[in-house]
Amino acid sequence: MEAAPNHSSRDPSKKIQAVEVGVFLLLILPSMLLSAALAKPENLTFSLVAGSLLLSDIPLLCLVLYFIWRNGESFTSIGLTLRNGWREAGLGVVLFLPLMVGIGVMEKILRAAGLSVPEAPPPYLVPSESSFQIALALVLLVVVAVSEEIMFRGYLIRRFTALFRKPVAGLALSSAIFAIGHGYERSGGLVGVCILGFIFGAVYLWRRSLVAPMVMHFIQNFIGIILVPFGGLS
């Protein structure tokens, strides 16, 4: 595995990075752990959930970008760059094709192992056919793909790699934390999300850019939340 992308000579000290990660995790872990308790919600609607996610992801994204800016690091140091953007986006589309096949195989393996894998996303994560909710869903999918890749791949992998001196440790820890926020996916789903996070992170480390992982993340969510429910796919 290659070293974390584009470390600069102005990297913050390990103490500063440890404090940053601690603050970041204290902000996100309570709500992520709460998601496990919402595995069987009764009064949630898509508009409510989408609005809540936007109001939580956007401030967290701003916080991460502030950390990077305050430390004098460049945004390209976390892979946030449009250099060769179209090529990276196209690569994300191409890489998703074998990933989609792998997801199907992985779900069969998890079920065979006795783990519970949801057949469809929870109703509160599926928009109605109204134009407003479809538009809201598209905005949400873009924000989630961009913000989560910046936070869990660009930021956490870089920070954990600096703290533990091993990119694989950074990749594994960020993937595990990413999975925690998907408690509604049940046991098999959590394992699957962790594996997806690991794959997105590996692509990020390989390409030194977040564009391809963002595209892969968006397509994965688009298929599950919009294409499958409205296209009748299974």
PDB file of N, CA, C and O in Angstrom, residues 121-176:
ATOM      1  N   PRO A 121     -33.324  -0.530   1.194  1.00  0.00           N
ATOM      2  CA  PRO A 121     -33.091   0.524   2.192  1.00  0.00           C
ATOM      3  C   PRO A 121     -34.347   0.760   3.010  1.00  0.00           C
ATOM      4  O   PRO A 121     -35.464   0.502   2.549  1.00  0.00           O
ATOM      5  N   PRO A 122     -34.208   1.249   4.243  1.00  0.00           N
ATOM      6  CA  PRO A 122     -35.381   1.547   5.069  1.00  0.00           C
ATOM      7  C   PRO A 122     -36.286   2.548   4.363  1.00  0.00           C
ATOM      8  O   PRO A 122     -35.819   3.390   3.589  1.00  0.00           O
ATOM      9  N   PRO A 123     -37.596   2.487   4.603  1.00  0.00           N
ATOM     10  CA  PRO A 123     -38.540   3.397   3.929  1.00  0.00           C
ATOM     11  C   PRO A 123     -38.197   4.874   4.106  1.00  0.00           C
ATOM     12  O   PRO A 123     -38.418   5.678   3.203  1.00  0.00           O
ATOM     13  N   TYR A 124     -37.638   5.224   5.275  1.00  0.00           N
ATOM     14  CA  TYR A 124     -37.332   6.631   5.526  1.00  0.00           C
ATOM     15  C   TYR A 124     -36.118   7.120   4.728  1.00  0.00           C
ATOM     16  O   TYR A 124     -35.812   8.317   4.743  1.00  0.00           O
ATOM     17  N   LEU A 125     -35.441   6.205   4.033  1.00  0.00           N
ATOM     18  CA  LEU A 125     -34.327   6.600   3.165  1.00  0.00           C
ATOM     19  C   LEU A 125     -34.707   6.586   1.691  1.00  0.00           C
ATOM     20  O   LEU A 125     -33.855   6.781   0.830  1.00  0.00           O
ATOM     21  N   VAL A 126     -35.964   6.344   1.411  1.00  0.00           N
ATOM     22  CA  VAL A 126     -36.442   6.306   0.017  1.00  0.00           C
ATOM     23  C   VAL A 126     -37.403   7.474  -0.210  1.00  0.00           C
ATOM     24  O   VAL A 126     -38.412   7.580   0.482  1.00  0.00           O
ATOM     25  N   PRO A 127     -37.110   8.356  -1.165  1.00  0.00           N
ATOM     26  CA  PRO A 127     -38.005   9.486  -1.424  1.00  0.00           C
ATOM     27  C   PRO A 127     -39.284   9.030  -2.105  1.00  0.00           C
ATOM     28  O   PRO A 127     -39.340   7.959  -2.715  1.00  0.00           O
ATOM     29  N   SER A 128     -40.310   9.857  -1.995  1.00  0.00           N
ATOM     30  CA  SER A 128     -41.532   9.597  -2.750  1.00  0.00           C
ATOM     31  C   SER A 128     -41.304  10.016  -4.202  1.00  0.00           C
ATOM     32  O   SER A 128     -40.217  10.469  -4.567  1.00  0.00           O
ATOM     33  N   GLU A 129     -42.338   9.891  -5.024  1.00  0.00           N
ATOM     34  CA  GLU A 129     -42.187  10.250  -6.434  1.00  0.00           C
ATOM     35  C   GLU A 129     -42.402  11.736  -6.695  1.00  0.00           C
ATOM     36  O   GLU A 129     -42.394  12.170  -7.851  1.00  0.00           O
ATOM     37  N   SER A 130     -42.576  12.517  -5.642  1.00  0.00           N
ATOM     38  CA  SER A 130     -42.748  13.958  -5.835  1.00  0.00           C
ATOM     39  C   SER A 130     -41.442  14.576  -6.321  1.00  0.00           C
ATOM     40  O   SER A 130     -40.353  14.132  -5.964  1.00  0.00           O
ATOM     41  N   SER A 131     -41.571  15.612  -7.155  1.00  0.00           N
ATOM     42  CA  SER A 131     -40.381  16.257  -7.710  1.00  0.00           C
ATOM     43  C   SER A 131     -39.517  16.861  -6.611  1.00  0.00           C
ATOM     44  O   SER A 131     -38.281  16.859  -6.708  1.00  0.00           O
ATOM     45  N   PHE A 132     -40.157  17.367  -5.549  1.00  0.00           N
ATOM     46  CA  PHE A 132     -39.389  17.953  -4.450  1.00  0.00           C
ATOM     47  C   PHE A 132     -38.497  16.909  -3.777  1.00  0.00           C
ATOM     48  O   PHE A 132     -37.311  17.143  -3.535  1.00  0.00           O
ATOM     49  N   GLN A 133     -39.078  15.747  -3.461  1.00  0.00           N
ATOM     50  CA  GLN A 133     -38.302  14.731  -2.768  1.00  0.00           C
ATOM     51  C   GLN A 133     -37.232  14.123  -3.665  1.00  0.00           C
ATOM     52  O   GLN A 133     -36.145  13.781  -3.191  1.00  0.00           O
ATOM     53  N   ILE A 134     -37.507  13.989  -4.959  1.00  0.00           N
ATOM     54  CA  ILE A 134     -36.484  13.491  -5.871  1.00  0.00           C
ATOM     55  C   ILE A 134     -35.313  14.478  -5.929  1.00  0.00           C
ATOM     56  O   ILE A 134     -34.142  14.088  -5.881  1.00  0.00           O
ATOM     57  N   ALA A 135     -35.632  15.784  -6.023  1.00  0.00           N
ATOM     58  CA  ALA A 135     -34.587  16.809  -6.052  1.00  0.00           C
ATOM     59  C   ALA A 135     -33.809  16.805  -4.740  1.00  0.00           C
ATOM     60  O   ALA A 135     -32.568  16.903  -4.731  1.00  0.00           O
ATOM     61  N   LEU A 136     -34.531  16.672  -3.622  1.00  0.00           N
ATOM     62  CA  LEU A 136     -33.877  16.621  -2.312  1.00  0.00           C
ATOM     63  C   LEU A 136     -32.963  15.410  -2.214  1.00  0.00           C
ATOM     64  O   LEU A 136     -31.850  15.493  -1.673  1.00  0.00           O
ATOM     65  N   ALA A 137     -33.418  14.280  -2.757  1.00  0.00           N
ATOM     66  CA  ALA A 137     -32.608  13.060  -2.724  1.00  0.00           C
ATOM     67  C   ALA A 137     -31.316  13.238  -3.518  1.00  0.00           C
ATOM     68  O   ALA A 137     -30.240  12.807  -3.076  1.00  0.00           O
ATOM     69  N   LEU A 138     -31.394  13.861  -4.684  1.00  0.00           N
ATOM     70  CA  LEU A 138     -30.202  14.070  -5.501  1.00  0.00           C
ATOM     71  C   LEU A 138     -29.209  14.991  -4.801  1.00  0.00           C
ATOM     72  O   LEU A 138     -27.997  14.741  -4.817  1.00  0.00           O
ATOM     73  N   VAL A 139     -29.727  16.058  -4.187  1.00  0.00           N
ATOM     74  CA  VAL A 139     -28.850  16.954  -3.420  1.00  0.00           C
ATOM     75  C   VAL A 139     -28.192  16.187  -2.280  1.00  0.00           C
ATOM     76  O   VAL A 139     -26.981  16.307  -2.039  1.00  0.00           O
ATOM     77  N   LEU A 140     -28.994  15.385  -1.582  1.00  0.00           N
ATOM     78  CA  LEU A 140     -28.466  14.601  -0.460  1.00  0.00           C
ATOM     79  C   LEU A 140     -27.379  13.642  -0.927  1.00  0.00           C
ATOM     80  O   LEU A 140     -26.323  13.531  -0.283  1.00  0.00           O
ATOM     81  N   LEU A 141     -27.605  12.949  -2.040  1.00  0.00           N
ATOM     82  CA  LEU A 141     -26.625  11.982  -2.529  1.00  0.00           C
ATOM     83  C   LEU A 141     -25.314  12.654  -2.885  1.00  0.00           C
ATOM     84  O   LEU A 141     -24.232  12.105  -2.615  1.00  0.00           O
ATOM     85  N   VAL A 142     -25.375  13.831  -3.487  1.00  0.00           N
ATOM     86  CA  VAL A 142     -24.148  14.555  -3.824  1.00  0.00           C
ATOM     87  C   VAL A 142     -23.416  14.991  -2.554  1.00  0.00           C
ATOM     88  O   VAL A 142     -22.199  14.788  -2.418  1.00  0.00           O
ATOM     89  N   VAL A 143     -24.158  15.576  -1.611  1.00  0.00           N
ATOM     90  CA  VAL A 143     -23.544  16.059  -0.372  1.00  0.00           C
ATOM     91  C   VAL A 143     -22.932  14.909   0.419  1.00  0.00           C
ATOM     92  O   VAL A 143     -21.813  15.010   0.935  1.00  0.00           O
ATOM     93  N   VAL A 144     -23.656  13.792   0.518  1.00  0.00           N
ATOM     94  CA  VAL A 144     -23.152  12.636   1.265  1.00  0.00           C
ATOM     95  C   VAL A 144     -21.891  12.073   0.618  1.00  0.00           C
ATOM     96  O   VAL A 144     -20.896  11.793   1.304  1.00  0.00           O
ATOM     97  N   ALA A 145     -21.904  11.915  -0.703  1.00  0.00           N
ATOM     98  CA  ALA A 145     -20.734  11.359  -1.387  1.00  0.00           C
ATOM     99  C   ALA A 145     -19.519  12.256  -1.215  1.00  0.00           C
ATOM    100  O   ALA A 145     -18.411  11.782  -0.924  1.00  0.00           O
ATOM    101  N   VAL A 146     -19.708  13.563  -1.378  1.00  0.00           N
ATOM    102  CA  VAL A 146     -18.596  14.502  -1.260  1.00  0.00           C
ATOM    103  C   VAL A 146     -18.108  14.605   0.182  1.00  0.00           C
ATOM    104  O   VAL A 146     -16.911  14.465   0.470  1.00  0.00           O
ATOM    105  N   SER A 147     -19.034  14.840   1.104  1.00  0.00           N
ATOM    106  CA  SER A 147     -18.633  15.068   2.497  1.00  0.00           C
ATOM    107  C   SER A 147     -18.045  13.824   3.144  1.00  0.00           C
ATOM    108  O   SER A 147     -17.013  13.896   3.830  1.00  0.00           O
ATOM    109  N   GLU A 148     -18.668  12.658   2.928  1.00  0.00           N
ATOM    110  CA  GLU A 148     -18.165  11.449   3.588  1.00  0.00           C
ATOM    111  C   GLU A 148     -16.826  11.009   3.020  1.00  0.00           C
ATOM    112  O   GLU A 148     -15.976  10.494   3.764  1.00  0.00           O
ATOM    113  N   GLU A 149     -16.601  11.199   1.730  1.00  0.00           N
ATOM    114  CA  GLU A 149     -15.289  10.847   1.184  1.00  0.00           C
ATOM    115  C   GLU A 149     -14.209  11.791   1.701  1.00  0.00           C
ATOM    116  O   GLU A 149     -13.096  11.364   2.008  1.00  0.00           O
ATOM    117  N   ILE A 150     -14.532  13.074   1.820  1.00  0.00           N
ATOM    118  CA  ILE A 150     -13.554  14.010   2.389  1.00  0.00           C
ATOM    119  C   ILE A 150     -13.271  13.663   3.845  1.00  0.00           C
ATOM    120  O   ILE A 150     -12.114  13.614   4.279  1.00  0.00           O
ATOM    121  N   MET A 151     -14.336  13.386   4.618  1.00  0.00           N
ATOM    122  CA  MET A 151     -14.162  13.148   6.049  1.00  0.00           C
ATOM    123  C   MET A 151     -13.516  11.801   6.349  1.00  0.00           C
ATOM    124  O   MET A 151     -12.532  11.718   7.096  1.00  0.00           O
ATOM    125  N   PHE A 152     -14.054  10.727   5.765  1.00  0.00           N
ATOM    126  CA  PHE A 152     -13.601   9.386   6.137  1.00  0.00           C
ATOM    127  C   PHE A 152     -12.389   8.923   5.349  1.00  0.00           C
ATOM    128  O   PHE A 152     -11.577   8.150   5.862  1.00  0.00           O
ATOM    129  N   ARG A 153     -12.261   9.338   4.117  1.00  0.00           N
ATOM    130  CA  ARG A 153     -11.097   8.953   3.344  1.00  0.00           C
ATOM    131  C   ARG A 153     -10.025  10.036   3.423  1.00  0.00           C
ATOM    132  O   ARG A 153      -8.964   9.835   3.997  1.00  0.00           O
ATOM    133  N   GLY A 154     -10.298  11.224   2.879  1.00  0.00           N
ATOM    134  CA  GLY A 154      -9.270  12.253   2.820  1.00  0.00           C
ATOM    135  C   GLY A 154      -8.737  12.671   4.175  1.00  0.00           C
ATOM    136  O   GLY A 154      -7.525  12.790   4.369  1.00  0.00           O
ATOM    137  N   TYR A 155      -9.628  12.887   5.143  1.00  0.00           N
ATOM    138  CA  TYR A 155      -9.197  13.387   6.444  1.00  0.00           C
ATOM    139  C   TYR A 155      -8.742  12.284   7.393  1.00  0.00           C
ATOM    140  O   TYR A 155      -7.613  12.289   7.878  1.00  0.00           O
ATOM    141  N   LEU A 156      -9.634  11.318   7.670  1.00  0.00           N
ATOM    142  CA  LEU A 156      -9.300  10.327   8.695  1.00  0.00           C
ATOM    143  C   LEU A 156      -8.158   9.405   8.280  1.00  0.00           C
ATOM    144  O   LEU A 156      -7.307   9.064   9.107  1.00  0.00           O
ATOM    145  N   ILE A 157      -8.126   8.980   7.020  1.00  0.00           N
ATOM    146  CA  ILE A 157      -7.009   8.121   6.607  1.00  0.00           C
ATOM    147  C   ILE A 157      -5.690   8.859   6.773  1.00  0.00           C
ATOM    148  O   ILE A 157      -4.705   8.315   7.278  1.00  0.00           O
ATOM    149  N   ARG A 158      -5.663  10.123   6.377  1.00  0.00           N
ATOM    150  CA  ARG A 158      -4.442  10.921   6.502  1.00  0.00           C
ATOM    151  C   ARG A 158      -4.043  11.081   7.957  1.00  0.00           C
ATOM    152  O   ARG A 158      -2.877  10.916   8.320  1.00  0.00           O
ATOM    153  N   ARG A 159      -5.012  11.394   8.813  1.00  0.00           N
ATOM    154  CA  ARG A 159      -4.696  11.607  10.223  1.00  0.00           C
ATOM    155  C   ARG A 159      -4.274  10.313  10.910  1.00  0.00           C
ATOM    156  O   ARG A 159      -3.289  10.269  11.646  1.00  0.00           O
ATOM    157  N   PHE A 160      -5.025   9.226  10.692  1.00  0.00           N
ATOM    158  CA  PHE A 160      -4.662   7.959  11.322  1.00  0.00           C
ATOM    159  C   PHE A 160      -3.312   7.453  10.804  1.00  0.00           C
ATOM    160  O   PHE A 160      -2.537   6.848  11.554  1.00  0.00           O
ATOM    161  N   THR A 161      -3.031   7.685   9.532  1.00  0.00           N
ATOM    162  CA  THR A 161      -1.738   7.277   8.983  1.00  0.00           C
ATOM    163  C   THR A 161      -0.613   8.043   9.663  1.00  0.00           C
ATOM    164  O   THR A 161       0.431   7.471   9.998  1.00  0.00           O
ATOM    165  N   ALA A 162      -0.809   9.334   9.905  1.00  0.00           N
ATOM    166  CA  ALA A 162       0.201  10.138  10.580  1.00  0.00           C
ATOM    167  C   ALA A 162       0.401   9.687  12.024  1.00  0.00           C
ATOM    168  O   ALA A 162       1.523   9.681  12.538  1.00  0.00           O
ATOM    169  N   LEU A 163      -0.699   9.293  12.678  1.00  0.00           N
ATOM    170  CA  LEU A 163      -0.621   8.891  14.082  1.00  0.00           C
ATOM    171  C   LEU A 163      -0.003   7.517  14.263  1.00  0.00           C
ATOM    172  O   LEU A 163       0.747   7.279  15.216  1.00  0.00           O
ATOM    173  N   PHE A 164      -0.317   6.582  13.359  1.00  0.00           N
ATOM    174  CA  PHE A 164       0.144   5.202  13.515  1.00  0.00           C
ATOM    175  C   PHE A 164       1.239   4.818  12.532  1.00  0.00           C
ATOM    176  O   PHE A 164       1.748   3.695  12.576  1.00  0.00           O
ATOM    177  N   ARG A 165       1.577   5.732  11.614  1.00  0.00           N
ATOM    178  CA  ARG A 165       2.680   5.536  10.676  1.00  0.00           C
ATOM    179  C   ARG A 165       2.450   4.395   9.704  1.00  0.00           C
ATOM    180  O   ARG A 165       3.395   3.909   9.086  1.00  0.00           O
ATOM    181  N   LYS A 166       1.221   3.945   9.565  1.00  0.00           N
ATOM    182  CA  LYS A 166       0.929   2.858   8.635  1.00  0.00           C
ATOM    183  C   LYS A 166      -0.355   3.175   7.875  1.00  0.00           C
ATOM    184  O   LYS A 166      -1.431   3.260   8.485  1.00  0.00           O
ATOM    185  N   PRO A 167      -0.278   3.350   6.544  1.00  0.00           N
ATOM    186  CA  PRO A 167      -1.482   3.625   5.768  1.00  0.00           C
ATOM    187  C   PRO A 167      -2.562   2.560   5.920  1.00  0.00           C
ATOM    188  O   PRO A 167      -3.754   2.881   5.910  1.00  0.00           O
ATOM    189  N   VAL A 168      -2.150   1.292   6.071  1.00  0.00           N
ATOM    190  CA  VAL A 168      -3.138   0.220   6.220  1.00  0.00           C
ATOM    191  C   VAL A 168      -3.938   0.404   7.509  1.00  0.00           C
ATOM    192  O   VAL A 168      -5.149   0.164   7.545  1.00  0.00           O
ATOM    193  N   ALA A 169      -3.262   0.855   8.580  1.00  0.00           N
ATOM    194  CA  ALA A 169      -3.970   1.112   9.839  1.00  0.00           C
ATOM    195  C   ALA A 169      -4.960   2.252   9.661  1.00  0.00           C
ATOM    196  O   ALA A 169      -6.106   2.174  10.134  1.00  0.00           O
ATOM    197  N   GLY A 170      -4.541   3.304   8.970  1.00  0.00           N
ATOM    198  CA  GLY A 170      -5.443   4.415   8.704  1.00  0.00           C
ATOM    199  C   GLY A 170      -6.636   3.989   7.880  1.00  0.00           C
ATOM    200  O   GLY A 170      -7.775   4.396   8.139  1.00  0.00           O
ATOM    201  N   LEU A 171      -6.376   3.144   6.898  1.00  0.00           N
ATOM    202  CA  LEU A 171      -7.437   2.647   6.023  1.00  0.00           C
ATOM    203  C   LEU A 171      -8.423   1.780   6.804  1.00  0.00           C
ATOM    204  O   LEU A 171      -9.646   1.930   6.672  1.00  0.00           O
ATOM    205  N   ALA A 172      -7.919   0.891   7.632  1.00  0.00           N
ATOM    206  CA  ALA A 172      -8.775  -0.015   8.397  1.00  0.00           C
ATOM    207  C   ALA A 172      -9.605   0.737   9.434  1.00  0.00           C
ATOM    208  O   ALA A 172     -10.816   0.499   9.584  1.00  0.00           O
ATOM    209  N   LEU A 173      -8.979   1.658  10.164  1.00  0.00           N
ATOM    210  CA  LEU A 173      -9.696   2.392  11.206  1.00  0.00           C
ATOM    211  C   LEU A 173     -10.776   3.298  10.615  1.00  0.00           C
ATOM    212  O   LEU A 173     -11.897   3.361  11.130  1.00  0.00           O
ATOM    213  N   SER A 174     -10.444   3.990   9.537  1.00  0.00           N
ATOM    214  CA  SER A 174     -11.444   4.876   8.926  1.00  0.00           C
ATOM    215  C   SER A 174     -12.614   4.077   8.368  1.00  0.00           C
ATOM    216  O   SER A 174     -13.772   4.520   8.441  1.00  0.00           O
ATOM    217  N   SER A 175     -12.346   2.887   7.835  1.00  0.00           N
ATOM    218  CA  SER A 175     -13.413   2.043   7.295  1.00  0.00           C
ATOM    219  C   SER A 175     -14.330   1.534   8.404  1.00  0.00           C
ATOM    220  O   SER A 175     -15.554   1.479   8.239  1.00  0.00           O
ATOM    221  N   ALA A 176     -13.732   1.178   9.547  1.00  0.00           N
ATOM    222  CA  ALA A 176     -14.532   0.695  10.677  1.00  0.00           C
ATOM    223  C   ALA A 176     -15.427   1.802  11.217  1.00  0.00           C
ATOM    224  O   ALA A 176     -16.611   1.581  11.507  1.00  0.00           O
TER     225      ALA A 176
END
